[in-house]
Amino acid sequence: MKKYDYLIVGSGLFGSAFARRATDAGRRCLVIDKRPHTGGNLRCESIEGINVHCYGPHIFHTSDREVWDFVNSIVPFRSFINAPVAFYKGRLYNLPFNMNTFTQMWGVITPDQARARIEEQRAEAVAAMQAEGVSEPRNLEEQALLLVGRDVYQKLIKGYTEKQWGRPCTELPPFIIRRLPVRFVFDNNYFNDIWQGIPEGGYNRLTDGLLKGSDILTGVDFFDDRQKWEAIADRIVFTGKIDEYFGYRFGPLQYRTVRFETEVLDTPNHQGVAIVNYTEREVPFTRIIEHKHFEMSHQDVHACPKTVITKEFSSEWKDGMEPFYPVNDEKNNALYGQYKALADAQEKVIFGGRLAEYRYYDMAPLLRRVLDIPID
Ligand code: UDP
């Protein structure tokens, strides 16, 4: 008899949500994590009474009622509408690309005027592509030019994207930019989803609630004693890097990492919004997060005399760093395909999450997958 039904490697959102479902179904779970804490990149730390998103901002958004009910059954969510702002050469532009952005960019007043501007620039992009004999965008640059034209691309997309991904936009896949909405209404809500929010009291309450009832070991690396961990349970849920799981046998996949510089400032309100993206190439960081705006009302922001901000610097992942984003270009996706074929042949192992599925996942679709997995 093995001691556990499931060994769950990694206590991030995938691992902890799976643990909740398995535990609720009467299964015994052991969750191990190599970090000294649970929660993966959702981890928050309280600084000056403010919940700081230690591994980058997480805003939950979904139109899937079952997913929304699932997270709210663990901890109630407080409504938060993400409305980030872009900073480019001393001027601010609203995001996502909407009538406010177009007014700031061109001084246009009506949706028809904005459309006419974009159409004009889109026509240039179409003509350039036709000249090369292509009808579908081959890369992020062509996709962006088709979506919003050259002005928005040059000021709000190119520099930010090349900093974030460390590659020219001509070498990045088009789908990345399709995440961003383009709207001809005055609406700065970044997401199109019906429900959007942050757990009351921070994300640790969500992951702690998901992990309740499981045995947990932190500071434990699966790969340090693989045989022992593989023998401890009937099945494994693996949420780490899929290439590492298979001993990098086809070669390493590429990831991006993020370095965070966090400071406490002696002012109640530094930037007036949770996220400001610095879209020019010359500024070394991609964005500044001001954490208090995620959870505090306008009144509370000013009642709390200090603020905590984090600058994010993006770079290529190397061994020993935390992997954050998979680089889903053609080369890496093909390599992932080879690992996926091995993973599919593993009957007793479930691979899930950003690193194990090598996918640029948001939280809600990841939970959709967890909810769809049959618990044996
Ligand atoms: N993006 C951009 N300018 C911005 C914000 C986003 O060009 O001001 C692009 C960039 O390529 C990024 C993609 O849109 O990788 C998706 O952005 P999102 O905000 O969804 O990224 P995340 O929050 O997941 O890092």
Coordinates of C-alpha atoms in Angstrom, one line a residue, residues 9-374:
V9 CA 4.7 18.3 -7.2
G10 CA 4.3 22.1 -6.9
S11 CA 1.9 24.0 -4.7
G12 CA 1.0 26.7 -7.2
L13 CA -2.6 27.2 -8.5
F14 CA -2.7 24.0 -10.5
G15 CA -1.3 21.8 -7.8
S16 CA -3.3 23.3 -5.0
A17 CA -6.6 23.3 -6.9
F18 CA -6.0 19.7 -7.9
A19 CA -5.3 18.9 -4.2
R20 CA -8.6 20.5 -3.2
R21 CA -10.6 18.4 -5.7
A22 CA -8.8 15.1 -4.8
T23 CA -9.1 15.7 -1.1
D24 CA -12.8 16.5 -1.4
A25 CA -13.1 13.2 -3.3
G26 CA -11.6 11.4 -0.3
R27 CA -8.1 11.0 -1.7
R28 CA -4.9 11.4 0.3
C29 CA -2.6 14.0 -1.1
L30 CA 1.0 14.9 -0.4
V31 CA 2.0 18.3 -1.9
I32 CA 5.7 19.0 -2.1
D33 CA 7.3 22.3 -3.2
K34 CA 10.9 23.3 -3.6
R35 CA 10.3 26.8 -2.4
P36 CA 10.1 27.6 1.3
H37 CA 6.4 28.6 0.9
T38 CA 3.3 27.3 -0.8
G39 CA 1.2 29.1 -3.4
G40 CA 3.7 29.3 -6.2
N41 CA 3.6 32.6 -8.0
L42 CA 0.4 33.6 -6.3
R43 CA 2.3 34.1 -3.1
C44 CA 1.7 37.4 -1.3
E45 CA 3.7 38.9 1.5
S46 CA 2.4 41.6 3.9
I47 CA 4.5 44.7 3.9
E48 CA 3.3 47.8 5.8
G49 CA -0.1 46.1 6.0
I50 CA -0.3 45.8 2.2
N51 CA -0.5 42.5 0.4
V52 CA 2.4 42.4 -2.0
H53 CA 2.2 40.1 -5.0
C54 CA 5.7 38.7 -4.7
Y55 CA 5.9 37.1 -8.2
G56 CA 4.0 39.7 -10.2
P57 CA 0.4 40.9 -10.2
H58 CA -2.4 38.4 -10.4
I59 CA -5.9 39.5 -11.3
F60 CA -8.5 36.8 -11.5
H61 CA -10.9 37.1 -14.4
T62 CA -13.3 34.6 -16.0
S63 CA -16.6 34.2 -17.7
D64 CA -16.9 30.6 -16.6
R65 CA -19.4 30.4 -13.8
E66 CA -18.2 27.1 -12.5
V67 CA -14.6 28.4 -12.1
W68 CA -15.8 31.6 -10.5
D69 CA -18.0 29.7 -8.0
F70 CA -15.1 27.3 -7.3
V71 CA -12.7 30.0 -6.2
N72 CA -15.4 31.9 -4.3
S73 CA -16.2 28.8 -2.4
I74 CA -12.7 28.9 -1.0
V75 CA -12.5 32.6 -0.3
P76 CA -14.8 35.5 -1.3
F77 CA -13.5 37.7 -4.0
R78 CA -13.5 41.4 -3.9
S79 CA -14.3 43.1 -7.2
F80 CA -11.3 44.7 -8.8
I81 CA -11.3 46.1 -12.3
N82 CA -7.9 46.2 -13.9
A83 CA -7.3 49.4 -15.8
P84 CA -3.6 49.7 -16.4
V85 CA -2.0 52.8 -18.0
A86 CA 0.9 53.0 -20.4
F87 CA 3.7 55.5 -20.0
Y88 CA 5.5 56.5 -23.2
K89 CA 8.0 59.3 -23.3
G90 CA 6.4 61.3 -20.5
R91 CA 2.8 60.8 -21.6
L92 CA 0.2 58.5 -20.3
Y93 CA -2.2 56.4 -22.4
N94 CA -5.1 54.3 -21.3
L95 CA -5.1 50.5 -21.9
P96 CA -6.3 48.3 -23.4
F97 CA -6.6 50.0 -26.7
N98 CA -9.9 51.9 -26.6
M99 CA -11.4 55.3 -27.4
N100 CA -9.5 56.9 -24.5
T101 CA -6.2 55.7 -26.0
F102 CA -7.2 56.9 -29.5
T103 CA -8.2 60.3 -28.2
Q104 CA -4.9 60.6 -26.3
M105 CA -2.9 59.4 -29.4
W106 CA -4.6 61.3 -32.2
G107 CA -7.0 63.8 -30.6
V108 CA -9.9 62.0 -32.3
I109 CA -13.3 62.5 -30.7
T110 CA -15.7 59.9 -32.2
P111 CA -15.4 56.1 -32.9
D112 CA -15.8 56.8 -36.6
Q113 CA -12.7 59.1 -36.5
A114 CA -10.7 56.5 -34.6
R115 CA -11.7 53.7 -37.0
A116 CA -10.8 55.8 -40.0
R117 CA -7.3 56.4 -38.5
I118 CA -6.8 52.7 -37.8
E119 CA -8.2 51.6 -41.1
E120 CA -5.8 53.9 -42.9
Q121 CA -2.8 52.4 -41.1
R122 CA -4.2 48.9 -41.3
A123 CA -4.4 49.3 -45.1
E124 CA -0.7 50.1 -45.1
A125 CA 0.0 46.8 -43.2
V126 CA -2.2 44.8 -45.6
A127 CA -0.5 46.3 -48.6
A128 CA 2.9 45.5 -47.2
M129 CA 1.9 41.9 -46.5
Q130 CA 0.3 41.5 -50.0
A131 CA 3.6 42.7 -51.5
E132 CA 5.2 39.8 -49.8
G133 CA 2.5 37.4 -50.9
V134 CA 1.1 36.6 -47.4
S135 CA -2.5 36.9 -46.2
E136 CA -2.2 35.8 -42.5
P137 CA 0.1 37.6 -40.0
R138 CA 3.2 35.6 -39.6
N139 CA 4.4 37.2 -36.4
L140 CA 3.5 39.6 -33.6
E141 CA 4.5 42.7 -35.5
E142 CA 2.3 41.9 -38.5
Q143 CA -0.5 41.0 -36.2
A144 CA -0.2 44.2 -34.2
L145 CA -0.1 46.4 -37.3
L146 CA -3.2 44.7 -38.6
L147 CA -5.0 45.1 -35.3
V148 CA -4.2 48.7 -34.4
G149 CA -1.8 50.2 -37.0
R150 CA 1.7 51.6 -36.7
D151 CA 1.2 54.5 -34.2
V152 CA -0.2 52.3 -31.4
Y153 CA 2.3 49.6 -32.4
Q154 CA 5.3 51.9 -32.2
K155 CA 4.4 53.6 -29.0
L156 CA 2.5 51.1 -26.9
I157 CA 3.5 47.6 -28.2
K158 CA 6.9 47.3 -29.8
G159 CA 9.2 48.4 -26.9
Y160 CA 7.2 46.7 -24.2
T161 CA 6.9 43.4 -26.0
E162 CA 10.6 43.4 -27.0
K163 CA 11.6 44.1 -23.4
Q164 CA 9.2 41.4 -22.0
W165 CA 10.1 38.7 -24.5
G166 CA 13.7 39.7 -25.3
R167 CA 13.1 39.0 -29.0
P168 CA 12.1 41.2 -31.9
C169 CA 8.4 41.4 -32.5
T170 CA 9.0 39.8 -36.0
E171 CA 10.2 36.6 -34.2
L172 CA 7.3 36.3 -31.8
P173 CA 4.0 34.5 -32.4
P174 CA 0.9 36.5 -33.3
F175 CA -1.3 35.0 -30.6
I176 CA 0.4 36.9 -27.7
I177 CA -1.0 40.2 -28.9
R178 CA -4.4 38.8 -29.6
R179 CA -4.8 38.6 -25.8
L180 CA -5.4 42.4 -25.8
P181 CA -8.8 43.8 -26.7
V182 CA -9.2 46.7 -29.2
R183 CA -12.4 48.7 -28.6
F184 CA -14.2 51.6 -30.0
V185 CA -15.9 52.6 -26.7
F186 CA -14.5 54.6 -23.8
D187 CA -13.8 51.5 -21.6
N188 CA -10.5 51.0 -19.7
N189 CA -11.4 47.6 -18.3
Y190 CA -8.5 45.4 -19.4
F191 CA -10.4 42.2 -19.5
N192 CA -13.6 41.2 -21.4
D193 CA -14.7 38.8 -18.7
I194 CA -17.9 38.9 -16.7
W195 CA -16.2 38.3 -13.3
Q196 CA -13.0 39.9 -12.1
G197 CA -11.5 40.3 -8.7
I198 CA -8.9 39.6 -6.0
P199 CA -9.4 37.3 -3.0
E200 CA -10.4 39.2 0.1
G201 CA -7.3 39.2 2.3
G202 CA -5.0 38.2 -0.6
Y203 CA -4.1 35.1 -2.6
N204 CA -2.5 33.2 0.3
R205 CA -6.0 32.7 1.6
L206 CA -7.0 31.1 -1.7
T207 CA -4.1 28.7 -1.9
D208 CA -4.2 27.9 1.9
G209 CA -7.9 27.0 1.5
L210 CA -7.1 24.9 -1.6
L211 CA -4.4 23.0 0.3
K212 CA -6.4 22.4 3.4
G213 CA -6.5 18.7 4.2
S214 CA -3.4 17.8 2.2
D215 CA 0.0 17.0 3.7
I216 CA 2.5 19.6 2.7
L217 CA 6.3 19.7 2.6
T218 CA 8.0 22.9 1.5
G219 CA 11.7 23.3 0.8
V220 CA 11.7 19.8 -0.9
D221 CA 12.9 19.3 -4.5
F222 CA 11.3 16.4 -6.3
F223 CA 14.5 15.9 -8.3
D224 CA 16.8 15.6 -5.3
D225 CA 15.2 12.2 -4.5
R226 CA 13.1 11.3 -7.4
Q227 CA 12.8 7.6 -6.7
K228 CA 11.6 8.1 -3.1
W229 CA 8.9 10.6 -4.2
E230 CA 7.8 8.4 -7.1
A231 CA 7.3 5.5 -4.7
I232 CA 5.2 7.4 -2.2
A233 CA 1.9 7.7 -4.1
D234 CA -0.1 5.8 -6.7
R235 CA -0.2 8.8 -9.0
I236 CA 1.7 12.0 -9.6
V237 CA 0.6 15.5 -10.5
F238 CA 3.6 17.3 -11.9
T239 CA 3.5 21.1 -12.3
G240 CA 7.2 21.8 -12.8
K241 CA 9.1 22.2 -16.0
I242 CA 8.3 19.4 -18.4
D243 CA 11.7 19.4 -20.0
E244 CA 13.3 18.9 -16.6
Y245 CA 10.9 16.0 -15.8
F246 CA 12.2 14.2 -18.8
G247 CA 15.9 14.9 -18.1
Y248 CA 16.1 17.6 -20.9
R249 CA 16.5 14.6 -23.3
F250 CA 15.5 16.6 -26.3
G251 CA 17.2 19.8 -25.1
P252 CA 16.0 22.6 -22.9
L253 CA 12.9 24.7 -23.5
Q254 CA 13.3 28.4 -23.2
Y255 CA 11.5 30.5 -20.6
R256 CA 11.5 34.1 -19.5
T257 CA 12.1 35.1 -16.0
V258 CA 11.2 38.3 -14.1
R259 CA 13.3 40.1 -11.5
F260 CA 11.5 42.2 -9.0
E261 CA 12.7 45.4 -7.2
T262 CA 10.4 46.2 -4.4
E263 CA 10.5 49.5 -2.4
V264 CA 8.5 51.0 0.4
L265 CA 7.8 54.7 -0.4
D266 CA 6.8 57.4 2.1
T267 CA 3.8 58.5 0.2
P268 CA 0.2 57.2 0.3
N269 CA -0.3 57.2 -3.5
H270 CA 2.6 56.9 -5.9
Q271 CA 1.0 56.4 -9.3
G272 CA -2.7 56.4 -8.7
V273 CA -3.3 53.0 -10.3
A274 CA -2.1 49.4 -9.7
I275 CA -0.2 48.9 -12.9
V276 CA 1.8 51.3 -15.2
N277 CA 3.4 49.8 -18.2
Y278 CA 6.6 51.5 -19.4
T279 CA 6.3 50.9 -23.1
E280 CA 9.5 52.6 -24.3
R281 CA 12.5 50.4 -25.0
E282 CA 14.9 52.7 -23.2
V283 CA 13.3 52.3 -19.7
P284 CA 14.9 49.1 -18.4
F285 CA 11.8 47.8 -16.5
T286 CA 8.6 46.7 -18.1
R287 CA 6.1 47.9 -15.5
I288 CA 5.6 49.3 -12.0
I289 CA 3.1 47.7 -9.7
E290 CA 1.6 49.7 -6.8
H291 CA 0.2 46.9 -4.7
K292 CA -2.2 48.8 -2.4
H293 CA -4.5 49.6 -5.3
F294 CA -5.5 45.9 -5.7
E295 CA -7.3 45.7 -2.4
M296 CA -7.8 49.2 -0.9
S297 CA -10.7 51.5 -1.5
H298 CA -9.9 55.1 -2.5
Q299 CA -10.3 56.3 1.1
D300 CA -8.1 53.5 2.5
V301 CA -5.3 54.4 0.0
H302 CA -5.0 57.8 1.6
A303 CA -5.5 56.6 5.2
C304 CA -2.4 54.4 4.8
P305 CA 0.6 56.7 4.7
K306 CA 3.0 54.4 2.9
T307 CA 3.0 52.5 -0.3
V308 CA 4.8 49.5 -1.8
I309 CA 5.9 49.5 -5.4
T310 CA 7.6 46.8 -7.5
K311 CA 9.5 47.3 -10.7
E312 CA 9.6 44.3 -13.0
F313 CA 12.7 43.5 -15.2
S314 CA 12.3 40.7 -17.7
S315 CA 15.2 38.5 -18.9
E316 CA 16.0 35.1 -20.4
W317 CA 15.7 32.3 -17.9
K318 CA 18.8 30.4 -16.9
D319 CA 19.3 27.5 -14.5
G320 CA 18.8 28.5 -10.9
M321 CA 16.3 31.3 -11.7
E322 CA 12.5 31.1 -11.4
P323 CA 10.9 30.3 -14.8
F324 CA 7.8 32.5 -15.4
Y325 CA 6.7 32.6 -19.1
P326 CA 7.1 29.9 -21.7
V327 CA 8.5 31.3 -25.0
N328 CA 5.9 29.9 -27.3
D329 CA 7.7 30.5 -30.6
E330 CA 7.8 27.9 -33.3
K331 CA 11.1 26.3 -32.3
N332 CA 10.1 25.9 -28.6
N333 CA 6.6 24.8 -29.4
A334 CA 8.0 22.0 -31.6
L335 CA 10.3 21.0 -28.9
Y336 CA 7.5 21.0 -26.4
G337 CA 5.5 18.7 -28.8
Q338 CA 8.2 16.1 -28.4
Y339 CA 8.0 16.3 -24.6
K340 CA 4.2 16.3 -24.7
A341 CA 4.3 13.0 -26.6
L342 CA 6.3 11.4 -23.8
A343 CA 3.9 13.0 -21.2
D344 CA 0.9 11.6 -22.9
A345 CA 2.3 8.1 -22.6
Q346 CA 2.7 8.4 -18.9
E347 CA -0.4 6.7 -17.4
K348 CA 0.2 7.6 -13.8
V349 CA 1.3 11.2 -14.2
I350 CA -0.8 14.3 -14.8
F351 CA 1.1 17.3 -16.2
G352 CA -0.5 20.7 -15.5
G353 CA 0.1 24.4 -15.3
R354 CA 2.3 27.0 -17.1
L355 CA 5.5 25.0 -16.8
A356 CA 4.3 21.5 -17.3
E357 CA 2.0 22.4 -20.3
Y358 CA 4.4 25.0 -21.6
R359 CA 1.5 27.3 -22.0
Y360 CA 0.9 31.1 -21.5
Y361 CA -2.0 30.3 -19.1
D362 CA -4.3 32.6 -17.2
M363 CA -5.6 31.4 -13.9
A364 CA -9.2 30.7 -15.0
P365 CA -8.5 28.4 -18.0
L366 CA -6.0 26.6 -15.9
L367 CA -8.7 26.0 -13.3
R368 CA -11.1 24.9 -16.0
R369 CA -8.6 22.2 -16.9
V370 CA -8.3 21.1 -13.2
L371 CA -12.1 20.9 -12.9
D372 CA -12.2 18.7 -16.0
I373 CA -9.7 16.1 -14.8
P374 CA -11.4 12.9 -13.5

